[in-house]
Amino acid sequence: MTAHAADDKPGVPEDAALAPPDNMNPLQRLIHQRLQDRGWSYGAVARRAGLPRSTVYTLATTRNLVRPPRPATIDALAKGLGAPVSMVRIAAAESTGLHYYDRAPAGQQSQDDRERELLIASIDELSPDDRRHVAALVESLRNRASSLAHHSIGQLAGTPSCSASSS
């Protein structure tokens, strides 16, 4: 039997000796949550990611990361975890002490914040063609909003609008 045979057995708690979740850094929490939710092992994530098992294990068990993993490692880990790349990037950065303050504290996110986060996280999962479609939609919505704002300002200033009818 090889040293990593338990790695392929579902339900093996290979992370049982780790610190409690509240003592984990954000990247550790993300990795462990994905493992738990999907019943995966470090080896399964490593195979999906094309990374050495030791890399996944090290990232999942190292409490104090000195620096974030290389971008290629983050991209591969995201693939292995089935998570958006931006989610893994943020977790890795926050695990080294870099924080993104544009989000509300946990438990205080509004629906708009969650939708914004979903849109941002999902962009990495779209094909180039789908990204072009989303970009065109966003541009269209922005142009419409700009046009409406210009129209409203014109009415406030007493400027005739384009839709005024002659009587």
Short mmCIF file of C-alpha atoms in Angstrom, two decimals:
data_model
loop_
_atom_site.label_atom_id
_atom_site.label_comp_id
_atom_site.label_asym_id
_atom_site.label_seq_id
_atom_site.Cartn_x
_atom_site.Cartn_y
_atom_site.Cartn_z
CA MET A 1 0.00 0.00 0.00
CA THR A 2 1.36 3.44 -0.87
CA ALA A 3 1.60 6.38 1.49
CA HIS A 4 -1.15 8.23 -0.36
CA ALA A 5 -3.68 5.39 -0.61
CA ALA A 6 -6.03 7.05 1.91
CA ASP A 7 -6.00 10.05 -0.38
CA ASP A 8 -8.33 8.35 -2.84
CA LYS A 9 -10.87 7.08 -0.30
CA PRO A 10 -13.93 9.32 0.00
CA GLY A 11 -14.79 10.48 3.48
CA VAL A 12 -11.27 10.11 4.90
CA PRO A 13 -10.82 13.04 7.30
CA GLU A 14 -7.25 13.84 6.30
CA ASP A 15 -7.57 17.32 7.78
CA ALA A 16 -8.82 16.14 11.22
CA ALA A 17 -5.63 17.25 12.99
CA LEU A 18 -5.85 20.82 11.68
CA ALA A 19 -6.73 23.91 13.66
CA PRO A 20 -10.42 24.75 14.11
CA PRO A 21 -11.94 26.71 11.18
CA ASP A 22 -11.98 30.01 13.10
CA ASN A 23 -8.19 29.75 13.46
CA MET A 24 -7.67 29.26 9.72
CA ASN A 25 -6.69 31.91 7.23
CA PRO A 26 -9.13 32.67 4.38
CA LEU A 27 -7.38 30.38 1.88
CA GLN A 28 -7.37 27.49 4.34
CA ARG A 29 -11.08 28.05 5.05
CA LEU A 30 -11.89 28.13 1.33
CA ILE A 31 -9.96 24.93 0.61
CA HIS A 32 -11.41 23.08 3.60
CA GLN A 33 -14.94 24.26 2.89
CA ARG A 34 -14.70 23.00 -0.71
CA LEU A 35 -13.23 19.68 0.46
CA GLN A 36 -15.99 19.25 3.02
CA ASP A 37 -18.84 20.36 0.72
CA ARG A 38 -17.82 18.08 -2.11
CA GLY A 39 -16.29 15.18 -0.18
CA TRP A 40 -12.98 15.64 -1.99
CA SER A 41 -9.47 14.89 -0.77
CA TYR A 42 -6.29 16.90 -1.29
CA GLY A 43 -5.34 14.38 -3.97
CA ALA A 44 -8.63 14.80 -5.83
CA VAL A 45 -8.23 18.58 -5.87
CA ALA A 46 -4.59 18.22 -6.93
CA ARG A 47 -5.53 15.94 -9.85
CA ARG A 48 -8.28 18.29 -11.00
CA ALA A 49 -5.85 21.22 -10.69
CA GLY A 50 -2.82 19.56 -12.25
CA LEU A 51 -0.83 20.43 -9.11
CA PRO A 52 1.24 18.26 -6.80
CA ARG A 53 -0.76 17.00 -3.83
CA SER A 54 1.91 18.51 -1.58
CA THR A 55 1.11 21.99 -2.93
CA VAL A 56 -2.60 21.65 -2.14
CA TYR A 57 -1.78 20.18 1.28
CA THR A 58 0.69 22.97 2.07
CA LEU A 59 -1.78 25.71 1.10
CA ALA A 60 -4.52 24.02 3.13
CA THR A 61 -2.40 23.62 6.25
CA THR A 62 -0.09 26.67 6.34
CA ARG A 63 -1.60 29.19 8.76
CA ASN A 64 0.71 32.13 8.04
CA LEU A 65 1.47 32.52 4.35
CA VAL A 66 4.42 34.85 3.78
CA ARG A 67 3.38 35.63 0.22
CA PRO A 68 0.49 34.64 -2.02
CA PRO A 69 0.94 31.62 -4.29
CA ARG A 70 2.08 32.28 -7.86
CA PRO A 71 -0.73 33.31 -10.26
CA ALA A 72 -0.44 29.99 -12.13
CA THR A 73 -0.88 28.12 -8.82
CA ILE A 74 -3.92 30.23 -7.93
CA ASP A 75 -5.46 29.58 -11.36
CA ALA A 76 -4.84 25.84 -11.07
CA LEU A 77 -6.11 25.70 -7.49
CA ALA A 78 -9.31 27.48 -8.54
CA LYS A 79 -9.81 24.87 -11.25
CA GLY A 80 -9.16 22.06 -8.78
CA LEU A 81 -11.56 23.50 -6.22
CA GLY A 82 -14.20 24.33 -8.80
CA ALA A 83 -14.15 27.93 -7.56
CA PRO A 84 -13.92 31.26 -9.38
CA VAL A 85 -10.32 32.40 -9.78
CA SER A 86 -11.13 35.78 -8.25
CA MET A 87 -12.43 34.06 -5.09
CA VAL A 88 -9.17 32.11 -4.69
CA ARG A 89 -7.09 35.23 -5.45
CA ILE A 90 -8.89 37.23 -2.76
CA ALA A 91 -8.57 34.42 -0.20
CA ALA A 92 -4.86 34.00 -1.00
CA ALA A 93 -4.18 37.74 -0.74
CA GLU A 94 -6.09 38.06 2.54
CA SER A 95 -4.16 35.09 3.91
CA THR A 96 -0.95 37.10 3.55
CA GLY A 97 -2.38 40.19 5.22
CA LEU A 98 -3.63 42.01 2.12
CA HIS A 99 -7.31 42.86 2.48
CA TYR A 100 -9.98 44.12 0.13
CA TYR A 101 -12.07 46.71 1.95
CA ASP A 102 -14.68 47.27 -0.74
CA ARG A 103 -16.88 44.54 0.79
CA ALA A 104 -19.17 44.90 3.78
CA PRO A 105 -18.21 42.97 6.92
CA ALA A 106 -19.49 39.40 7.05
CA GLY A 107 -23.21 39.25 7.72
CA GLN A 108 -23.78 42.84 6.58
CA GLN A 109 -23.76 42.39 2.83
CA SER A 110 -26.77 43.75 1.01
CA GLN A 111 -28.38 41.95 -1.91
CA ASP A 112 -26.64 44.42 -4.26
CA ASP A 113 -23.26 43.55 -2.74
CA ARG A 114 -23.89 39.83 -3.20
CA GLU A 115 -24.97 40.35 -6.81
CA ARG A 116 -21.88 42.48 -7.48
CA GLU A 117 -19.63 39.84 -5.93
CA LEU A 118 -21.31 37.09 -7.97
CA LEU A 119 -20.86 39.04 -11.20
CA ILE A 120 -17.20 39.75 -10.50
CA ALA A 121 -16.45 36.17 -9.42
CA SER A 122 -18.29 34.68 -12.39
CA ILE A 123 -16.47 36.64 -15.08
CA ASP A 124 -13.47 34.30 -14.90
CA GLU A 125 -15.71 31.34 -15.61
CA LEU A 126 -17.13 32.73 -18.85
CA SER A 127 -15.80 31.90 -22.29
CA PRO A 128 -14.24 34.80 -24.26
CA ASP A 129 -17.35 34.90 -26.45
CA ASP A 130 -19.65 35.06 -23.41
CA ARG A 131 -17.50 37.83 -21.88
CA ARG A 132 -17.93 39.85 -25.09
CA HIS A 133 -21.72 39.42 -24.82
CA VAL A 134 -21.71 40.49 -21.16
CA ALA A 135 -19.47 43.46 -21.97
CA ALA A 136 -21.85 44.55 -24.75
CA LEU A 137 -24.82 44.27 -22.38
CA VAL A 138 -23.04 46.28 -19.68
CA GLU A 139 -22.04 48.94 -22.21
CA SER A 140 -25.63 49.14 -23.43
CA LEU A 141 -26.94 49.52 -19.87
CA ARG A 142 -24.34 52.19 -19.07
CA ASN A 143 -25.19 54.10 -22.23
CA ARG A 144 -28.89 53.94 -21.37
CA ALA A 145 -28.20 55.19 -17.83
CA SER A 146 -26.03 57.99 -19.19
CA SER A 147 -28.71 58.94 -21.72
CA LEU A 148 -31.40 59.00 -19.01
CA ALA A 149 -29.21 61.13 -16.74
CA HIS A 150 -28.50 63.58 -19.58
CA HIS A 151 -32.23 63.72 -20.42
CA SER A 152 -33.14 64.44 -16.76
CA ILE A 153 -30.51 67.17 -16.42
CA GLY A 154 -31.82 68.80 -19.59
CA GLN A 155 -35.35 68.87 -18.19
CA LEU A 156 -34.16 70.38 -14.88
CA ALA A 157 -32.28 73.10 -16.74
CA GLY A 158 -35.31 73.91 -18.89
CA THR A 159 -33.70 72.61 -22.05
CA PRO A 160 -36.22 71.03 -24.41
CA SER A 161 -35.92 67.29 -24.51
CA CYS A 162 -35.70 65.17 -27.60
CA SER A 163 -39.08 63.64 -26.85
CA ALA A 164 -40.98 66.92 -26.63
CA SER A 165 -43.86 67.02 -29.03
CA SER A 166 -44.97 70.10 -30.92
CA SER A 167 -48.56 71.22 -30.32
#
